[in-house]
XYZ file of C-alpha atoms in Angstrom:
530
model
C -63.090 26.945 -7.625
C -63.441 29.533 -10.392
C -63.231 28.485 -14.027
C -60.271 29.776 -15.987
C -61.248 31.418 -19.284
C -57.757 31.979 -20.701
C -56.816 29.675 -23.572
C -53.771 29.193 -25.781
C -53.640 29.205 -29.588
C -51.271 28.879 -32.520
C -47.907 27.182 -32.226
C -48.156 26.906 -28.438
C -51.422 24.996 -28.700
C -49.955 22.760 -31.421
C -46.977 21.991 -29.192
C -49.215 21.141 -26.228
C -51.557 18.926 -28.261
C -48.582 17.247 -29.937
C -46.901 16.606 -26.580
C -49.874 15.021 -24.812
C -50.633 13.011 -27.965
C -47.076 11.638 -28.015
C -47.400 10.636 -24.370
C -50.768 8.957 -25.034
C -49.128 6.975 -27.828
C -46.228 5.952 -25.572
C -48.602 4.813 -22.830
C -50.594 2.530 -25.082
C -47.473 1.392 -26.921
C -45.954 0.451 -23.560
C -48.885 -1.867 -22.856
C -48.578 -3.699 -26.180
C -44.876 -3.638 -27.056
C -43.679 -6.170 -24.517
C -45.397 -9.288 -25.859
C -42.931 -9.917 -28.687
C -39.946 -9.089 -26.455
C -40.785 -11.411 -23.551
C -39.270 -14.564 -25.123
C -35.887 -12.837 -25.404
C -36.166 -11.374 -21.902
C -36.941 -14.727 -20.309
C -34.065 -16.328 -22.207
C -31.548 -13.702 -21.063
C -32.666 -13.688 -17.423
C -33.660 -17.388 -17.310
C -36.874 -16.189 -15.736
C -39.827 -17.950 -17.357
C -41.818 -18.026 -14.062
C -41.650 -14.210 -13.945
C -43.467 -13.682 -17.252
C -46.736 -12.785 -15.559
C -45.061 -10.060 -13.532
C -43.500 -8.421 -16.596
C -46.988 -7.650 -17.848
C -48.802 -7.559 -14.499
C -46.668 -5.128 -12.461
C -47.554 -2.218 -14.759
C -51.382 -2.370 -14.546
C -51.248 -3.185 -10.830
C -49.312 -0.018 -10.021
C -51.352 1.975 -12.533
C -54.702 0.985 -11.040
C -53.513 1.499 -7.460
C -52.669 5.198 -7.878
C -55.117 6.253 -10.579
C -58.112 7.227 -8.386
C -55.893 9.570 -6.343
C -54.530 11.231 -9.484
C -57.894 12.865 -10.140
C -57.768 14.576 -6.756
C -54.210 15.754 -7.426
C -55.249 17.358 -10.709
C -58.192 18.997 -8.943
C -56.014 20.846 -6.431
C -52.619 21.315 -8.131
C -51.550 22.886 -11.424
C -52.286 20.389 -14.200
C -49.059 21.107 -16.079
C -46.719 20.405 -13.165
C -48.758 17.458 -11.892
C -48.540 15.947 -15.382
C -44.782 16.533 -15.534
C -44.267 14.779 -12.182
C -46.183 11.727 -13.411
C -44.238 11.839 -16.688
C -40.915 11.956 -14.815
C -41.917 8.867 -12.810
C -42.950 7.061 -15.997
C -39.654 7.929 -17.668
C -37.715 6.810 -14.571
C -39.499 3.463 -14.652
C -38.683 3.069 -18.355
C -35.024 3.809 -17.655
C -34.914 1.229 -14.851
C -36.433 -1.362 -17.206
C -33.990 -0.524 -19.988
C -30.874 -0.945 -17.841
C -32.277 -3.718 -15.610
C -29.505 -6.212 -14.747
C -31.921 -8.766 -13.282
C -35.472 -9.951 -13.660
C -36.392 -8.413 -10.286
C -35.091 -5.009 -11.397
C -37.192 -5.216 -14.556
C -40.312 -5.967 -12.510
C -39.582 -3.014 -10.203
C -39.114 -0.776 -13.232
C -42.455 -1.876 -14.665
C -44.107 -1.016 -11.359
C -42.530 2.444 -11.269
C -43.589 3.085 -14.873
C -47.135 2.030 -13.965
C -47.222 4.543 -11.106
C -46.203 7.275 -13.515
C -48.672 6.188 -16.169
C -51.577 6.368 -13.698
C -51.849 10.136 -14.071
C -50.880 10.693 -17.692
C -53.840 9.763 -19.876
C -56.395 11.567 -17.720
C -53.798 14.308 -17.173
C -53.482 14.857 -20.918
C -57.254 15.247 -21.202
C -57.239 17.651 -18.242
C -54.547 19.766 -19.915
C -56.564 19.903 -23.143
C -59.669 20.901 -21.160
C -57.790 23.803 -19.568
C -56.016 24.947 -22.723
C -59.027 25.007 -25.080
C -62.682 26.107 -24.990
C -65.342 23.427 -24.678
C -66.384 23.611 -28.328
C -62.834 22.847 -29.513
C -62.075 20.011 -27.091
C -63.687 17.205 -29.144
C -61.310 17.835 -32.060
C -58.160 17.950 -29.948
C -59.233 15.052 -27.738
C -59.983 13.074 -30.904
C -56.454 13.714 -32.167
C -54.980 12.613 -28.842
C -57.100 9.467 -28.579
C -56.895 8.565 -32.269
C -53.127 8.836 -32.582
C -52.598 7.441 -29.085
C -54.630 4.331 -29.854
C -52.166 3.454 -32.609
C -49.836 2.377 -29.807
C -52.055 -0.615 -29.045
C -51.963 -2.006 -32.563
C -48.417 -1.019 -33.516
C -46.923 -2.257 -30.239
C -46.293 -5.862 -31.341
C -44.829 -4.681 -34.660
C -42.510 -2.126 -33.031
C -41.553 -4.526 -30.251
C -40.753 -7.299 -32.687
C -38.614 -5.041 -34.869
C -36.661 -3.608 -31.933
C -36.093 -7.032 -30.386
C -35.054 -8.599 -33.678
C -32.837 -5.846 -35.061
C -31.567 -4.075 -31.915
C -32.278 -5.284 -28.370
C -35.369 -5.783 -26.250
C -34.095 -2.968 -24.004
C -35.064 -0.469 -26.699
C -38.693 -1.359 -26.017
C -38.172 0.794 -22.901
C -35.439 3.179 -24.065
C -37.752 4.411 -26.826
C -39.827 6.172 -24.158
C -36.905 8.335 -23.033
C -36.204 10.619 -26.036
C -39.861 10.878 -27.067
C -41.034 11.548 -23.528
C -38.128 13.936 -22.979
C -39.151 16.086 -25.941
C -42.731 16.265 -24.678
C -41.480 17.102 -21.170
C -39.411 20.059 -22.391
C -42.158 21.465 -24.596
C -44.710 21.376 -21.805
C -42.233 22.829 -19.322
C -41.541 25.853 -21.541
C -45.171 26.692 -22.335
C -47.495 28.472 -19.929
C -50.589 26.244 -19.913
C -53.771 27.562 -18.245
C -55.704 25.332 -15.856
C -59.345 24.366 -16.129
C -59.957 26.127 -12.799
C -57.856 28.821 -11.145
C -55.354 27.186 -8.742
C -53.446 28.620 -5.812
C -49.664 28.715 -5.895
C -47.976 25.716 -4.333
C -47.103 26.398 -0.700
C -47.029 24.704 2.691
C -50.250 26.479 3.578
C -51.916 25.054 0.447
C -50.703 21.550 1.286
C -52.086 21.784 4.819
C -55.404 23.056 3.481
C -55.999 20.445 0.789
C -54.551 17.375 2.529
C -57.921 16.459 4.105
C -59.587 16.840 0.703
C -57.302 14.274 -0.942
C -59.236 11.481 0.824
C -56.124 9.459 1.623
C -58.121 6.895 3.682
C -60.229 6.274 0.581
C -57.066 5.794 -1.454
C -55.772 3.354 1.189
C -58.927 1.276 0.637
C -59.418 1.394 -3.135
C -55.759 0.747 -4.003
C -55.518 -2.711 -2.317
C -58.983 -3.627 -3.638
C -57.845 -2.941 -7.198
C -54.520 -4.720 -6.684
C -56.164 -7.831 -5.213
C -58.659 -8.031 -8.076
C -55.962 -7.673 -10.721
C -53.702 -10.177 -8.941
C -56.507 -12.734 -8.941
C -57.073 -12.175 -12.660
C -53.331 -12.317 -13.325
C -52.822 -15.604 -11.439
C -55.871 -17.217 -13.021
C -55.149 -16.171 -16.588
C -51.513 -17.306 -16.463
C -52.592 -20.653 -14.900
C -50.173 -20.274 -11.980
C -53.156 -20.937 -9.689
C -56.447 -22.700 -10.360
C -59.494 -20.454 -10.420
C -60.942 -22.375 -7.460
C -57.702 -22.249 -5.461
C -57.597 -20.696 -1.997
C -55.255 -17.968 -3.267
C -57.578 -16.663 -5.988
C -60.735 -17.058 -3.921
C -59.030 -15.248 -1.040
C -57.908 -12.408 -3.311
C -61.382 -12.008 -4.814
C -63.024 -12.047 -1.403
C -60.498 -9.554 -0.084
C -61.085 -7.282 -3.057
C -64.855 -7.478 -2.597
C -64.807 -6.777 1.146
C -62.347 -3.902 0.775
C -64.424 -2.408 -2.044
C -67.544 -2.546 0.162
C -65.712 -0.809 3.011
C -64.485 1.777 0.491
C -68.067 2.390 -0.633
C -69.223 3.053 2.930
C -66.274 5.375 3.523
C -66.997 7.359 0.366
C -70.638 7.690 1.427
C -69.432 9.009 4.784
C -67.105 11.552 3.102
C -69.832 12.920 0.850
C -68.630 15.550 -1.620
C -65.098 15.425 -0.190
C -64.774 11.765 -1.220
C -62.263 10.582 -3.794
C -65.265 9.530 -5.887
C -68.126 11.866 -4.891
C -71.525 10.199 -4.717
C -73.216 13.017 -6.616
C -70.871 12.392 -9.517
C -71.548 8.654 -9.655
C -75.309 9.262 -9.512
C -75.106 11.644 -12.467
C -76.592 9.773 -15.426
C -74.131 11.177 -17.936
C -71.203 10.133 -15.725
C -72.079 6.483 -15.264
C -73.386 5.969 -18.782
C -70.238 7.595 -20.187
C -68.128 5.260 -18.048
C -70.101 2.271 -19.360
C -69.703 3.417 -22.968
C -65.977 3.974 -22.413
C -65.519 0.549 -20.820
C -67.314 -1.347 -23.565
C -66.078 0.615 -26.576
C -62.421 0.757 -25.524
C -62.633 -2.834 -24.304
C -63.427 -3.935 -27.852
C -60.398 -1.989 -29.126
C -57.932 -3.499 -26.656
C -59.189 -7.088 -26.848
C -59.644 -6.990 -30.611
C -56.137 -5.614 -31.083
C -54.788 -8.668 -29.253
C -56.706 -11.257 -31.263
C -56.510 -9.940 -34.824
C -52.717 -10.592 -34.911
C -53.373 -14.087 -33.523
C -55.722 -14.756 -36.433
C -53.184 -13.625 -39.017
C -50.318 -15.548 -37.408
C -51.981 -18.733 -36.179
C -54.573 -19.165 -38.925
C -53.155 -17.330 -41.946
C -49.510 -18.242 -41.249
C -48.076 -14.708 -41.225
C -44.986 -13.749 -39.255
C -45.064 -11.093 -36.514
C -44.134 -8.288 -38.904
C -46.635 -9.216 -41.602
C -49.398 -9.725 -39.043
C -48.752 -6.150 -37.935
C -49.040 -4.987 -41.536
C -52.256 -6.967 -41.971
C -54.069 -5.064 -39.212
C -53.355 -1.667 -40.794
C -56.745 -1.683 -42.601
C -58.277 -1.290 -39.114
C -55.687 1.219 -37.862
C -55.939 3.887 -40.550
C -59.739 4.382 -40.520
C -59.639 4.293 -36.721
C -57.295 7.275 -36.749
C -59.182 9.124 -39.503
C -62.594 8.716 -37.892
C -61.318 9.686 -34.436
C -60.252 13.042 -35.902
C -63.377 13.353 -38.077
C -65.662 12.673 -35.122
C -63.846 15.269 -33.020
C -64.122 17.845 -35.794
C -67.761 16.897 -36.378
C -68.697 17.372 -32.734
C -66.923 20.741 -32.653
C -68.755 21.853 -35.802
C -72.247 20.415 -35.253
C -72.248 20.551 -31.456
C -73.782 17.160 -30.686
C -71.726 14.126 -29.669
C -74.483 11.521 -29.234
C -74.933 10.704 -32.965
C -71.256 9.795 -33.195
C -71.479 7.443 -30.220
C -74.564 5.756 -31.663
C -72.902 5.488 -35.066
C -69.840 3.953 -33.389
C -71.913 1.403 -31.469
C -73.750 0.243 -34.587
C -70.671 0.120 -36.802
C -68.454 -1.688 -34.271
C -71.195 -4.237 -33.573
C -71.460 -4.939 -37.313
C -67.686 -4.839 -37.771
C -66.959 -7.235 -34.905
C -69.714 -9.515 -36.152
C -68.205 -9.568 -39.649
C -64.688 -10.194 -38.307
C -66.090 -13.166 -36.382
C -66.721 -14.806 -39.772
C -62.988 -14.938 -40.570
C -61.836 -18.441 -41.448
C -58.681 -20.063 -42.874
C -60.019 -19.405 -46.382
C -61.157 -15.788 -45.989
C -59.969 -13.752 -48.963
C -57.660 -10.758 -48.654
C -60.284 -8.363 -50.020
C -62.774 -9.581 -47.420
C -60.579 -9.231 -44.334
C -59.389 -5.820 -45.514
C -62.941 -4.563 -46.077
C -64.262 -5.849 -42.757
C -61.364 -4.305 -40.849
C -61.945 -0.923 -42.500
C -65.544 -1.016 -41.306
C -64.492 -2.025 -37.790
C -61.763 0.617 -37.590
C -64.148 3.378 -38.658
C -66.574 2.395 -35.914
C -63.858 2.285 -33.268
C -62.503 5.711 -34.162
C -65.887 7.449 -34.329
C -66.693 6.831 -30.664
C -63.273 6.771 -29.050
C -63.317 10.199 -27.385
C -67.083 10.700 -26.987
C -67.365 9.672 -23.279
C -64.716 12.207 -22.266
C -66.517 14.939 -24.193
C -69.856 13.992 -22.629
C -68.676 14.339 -19.041
C -66.846 17.596 -19.785
C -70.099 18.974 -21.155
C -72.326 17.780 -18.314
C -70.185 18.175 -15.169
C -68.897 21.320 -13.421
C -65.314 22.223 -14.389
C -64.031 21.499 -10.866
C -65.189 17.871 -11.144
C -63.681 17.139 -14.559
C -60.231 15.936 -13.347
C -61.831 13.422 -10.955
C -64.335 12.284 -13.592
C -61.544 11.648 -16.120
C -59.614 9.657 -13.510
C -62.733 7.556 -12.871
C -63.068 6.895 -16.608
C -59.472 5.673 -16.817
C -59.668 3.649 -13.589
C -62.806 1.760 -14.627
C -61.378 1.294 -18.118
C -58.195 -0.333 -16.789
C -60.034 -2.624 -14.380
C -62.738 -3.720 -16.782
C -60.365 -4.178 -19.716
C -58.351 -6.579 -17.555
C -61.553 -8.522 -16.895
C -62.475 -8.562 -20.602
C -59.015 -9.864 -21.520
C -59.341 -12.738 -19.054
C -62.830 -13.581 -20.364
C -61.562 -13.458 -23.953
C -58.614 -15.713 -23.096
C -60.959 -18.222 -21.473
C -63.304 -18.193 -24.476
C -60.398 -18.567 -26.897
C -58.650 -21.425 -25.084
C -61.809 -23.363 -24.247
C -62.977 -23.142 -27.865
C -59.640 -24.495 -29.089
C -59.771 -27.387 -26.605
C -63.336 -28.266 -27.588
C -62.677 -28.063 -31.334
C -59.474 -30.117 -31.183
C -61.134 -32.864 -29.176
C -63.867 -33.143 -31.797
C -61.928 -32.654 -35.042
C -58.255 -33.368 -34.293
C -58.190 -35.891 -31.430
C -54.545 -36.833 -31.984
C -53.421 -33.287 -31.107
C -52.606 -32.731 -27.453
C -54.744 -29.909 -26.071
C -52.065 -29.178 -23.480
C -49.491 -28.819 -26.248
C -51.848 -26.528 -28.153
C -52.358 -24.247 -25.151
C -48.614 -24.144 -24.473
C -47.731 -23.469 -28.114
C -48.997 -19.892 -28.202
C -50.279 -18.251 -31.378
C -47.290 -18.012 -33.709
C -47.546 -19.559 -37.167
C -44.708 -22.026 -36.644
C -45.852 -23.158 -33.209
C -49.400 -23.873 -34.365
C -48.270 -25.823 -37.417
C -45.783 -27.847 -35.391
C -48.684 -29.412 -33.475
C -49.149 -31.900 -36.319
C -46.607 -33.703 -38.551
C -45.834 -32.114 -41.937
C -48.551 -32.933 -44.480
C -50.990 -34.138 -41.809
C -54.645 -33.959 -42.867
C -55.437 -32.716 -39.349
C -53.734 -29.362 -40.003
C -56.924 -27.920 -41.464
C -58.810 -28.968 -38.333
C -56.186 -27.282 -36.145
C -56.429 -24.043 -38.141
C -60.226 -24.152 -37.940
C -59.987 -24.609 -34.161
C -57.913 -21.464 -33.786
C -60.180 -19.634 -36.205
C -63.211 -20.684 -34.136
C -61.517 -19.362 -31.003
C -61.023 -15.961 -32.637
C -64.611 -16.077 -33.926
C -66.073 -16.534 -30.453
C -63.930 -13.716 -29.028
C -65.228 -11.302 -31.654
C -68.790 -12.427 -31.038
C -68.245 -11.372 -27.422
C -66.932 -8.026 -28.674
C -69.990 -7.606 -30.871
C -72.101 -8.041 -27.740
C -70.054 -5.376 -25.924
C -70.639 -3.029 -28.862
C -74.401 -3.531 -28.502
C -74.109 -2.606 -24.814
C -72.135 0.489 -25.825
C -74.874 1.497 -28.264
C -77.606 1.063 -25.647
C -75.675 2.957 -22.956
C -74.934 5.834 -25.341
C -78.525 7.064 -25.129
C -77.926 7.951 -21.482
C -75.290 10.533 -22.393
C -78.003 12.854 -23.663
C -78.392 15.390 -26.486
C -76.067 18.062 -25.140
C -74.596 20.786 -27.361
C -70.910 21.530 -26.766
C -70.826 24.738 -28.814
C -69.746 27.695 -26.732
C -72.638 30.031 -27.570
C -75.281 27.540 -26.591
C -73.414 26.427 -23.479
C -72.307 29.828 -22.144
C -75.088 30.183 -19.604
C -74.917 26.527 -18.620
C -71.135 26.743 -18.053
C -71.533 29.823 -15.859
C -74.067 27.960 -13.769
C -71.746 24.979 -13.533
C -68.926 27.231 -12.315
C -71.093 28.598 -9.526
C -71.895 25.027 -8.455
C -68.228 24.071 -8.777
C -67.197 26.818 -6.330
C -68.505 24.716 -3.469
C -66.647 21.568 -4.461
């Protein structure tokens, strides 16, 4: 495949970057917005047992299709492939918004997940095709920085829509925003990273063997079984040592092993080529992405719990209280992108991010019921700056090191491993949080039922209702929840250290066009055989 050297500029480029950034925001918003709406949904549908599926159907469908999406972007025009995935995502959102039953809502979440599987990596692929290598860090930083706001603003937006309109607007909101992005991308001629043939029956017949559909038929059920096991265990619908969860984990493991042998047999035609996985920059970038983004997702779930359960804030105010982490995260994501484009080297930003997030998560772990406002604002600013500085670095590293023809698959691998591992981190964090609460309550507030505490959730009113008004044990209850948050952020500090250590493997590569011109030409010649 030959590299395309045509790029877009001016208002067309602004429209493309704005469109993929909007979609990135919607995707991450969609993952976080539902939590505050679920109580109303379960009340309307009388469907409390279905709660796990409202949140679980989306990542299950997303993970199942994501590995194949990289192959689709490799062989088909990125713009139209992206629009197909966006249409499916919008269709799923519409089904959820008009769902007359709980089952229809679950189906809609699954359809939306299928669409979402090719959008984040698709947005990065579009940016890679539309801009030269030296400019990609800036534009990717804008996409990732603004998009990540969806994670932290999701509960706030979801709560406001549910309280002042209807929970259905948590899904309807995707339609006009996604529709605008769809039209803009449809009207603009966007170049591809590599020159693609026109869609035809002959092209379909030629590339069908290269899609590695048998590999997809193996990796999809492996991912689904793993996520189902995590879903069942975390929602306590099945014990971790139950036959169901053990069977799912064993099935996932065996299927993954068979998938590995199949991919080895397929060689460079595999869905996940072995040469790519062996590439040091590829696997270290994936590890950095997993650990750094894992701290963002998990931390964004537990900071609101601290402000609600421990500090006594409502859902809206807890959303306002995490803004000291949001704003520097956005600013430093853009600054890091601009810095890489200007200075050429991405590694210093990843190292800076690893150090700062390790310190920031460590400082946040010291939060207690008596932490002052100035302190929790300052610590969050530090943490947010660290998060933003390294957010897009793994994607830039693999685009610099790998041949252009392999970039779509590599981005899909980044997103696939991110989704799987983030699910694991969330389960681990939940276990740490709940077990800490149980242990602390048994020691310092023995009259409080641990079962009641686990069932109460993390809202201010629910936590304070565990003890009678004026009870001296209230302080012990608040300290228990604070200790749970502390231990979660200590885990995140450890992940940040891993991110820092893995960053060294991404190498001192220069993304500036002049210094990479000869290297890129060599990569293109290698990519022709892919």
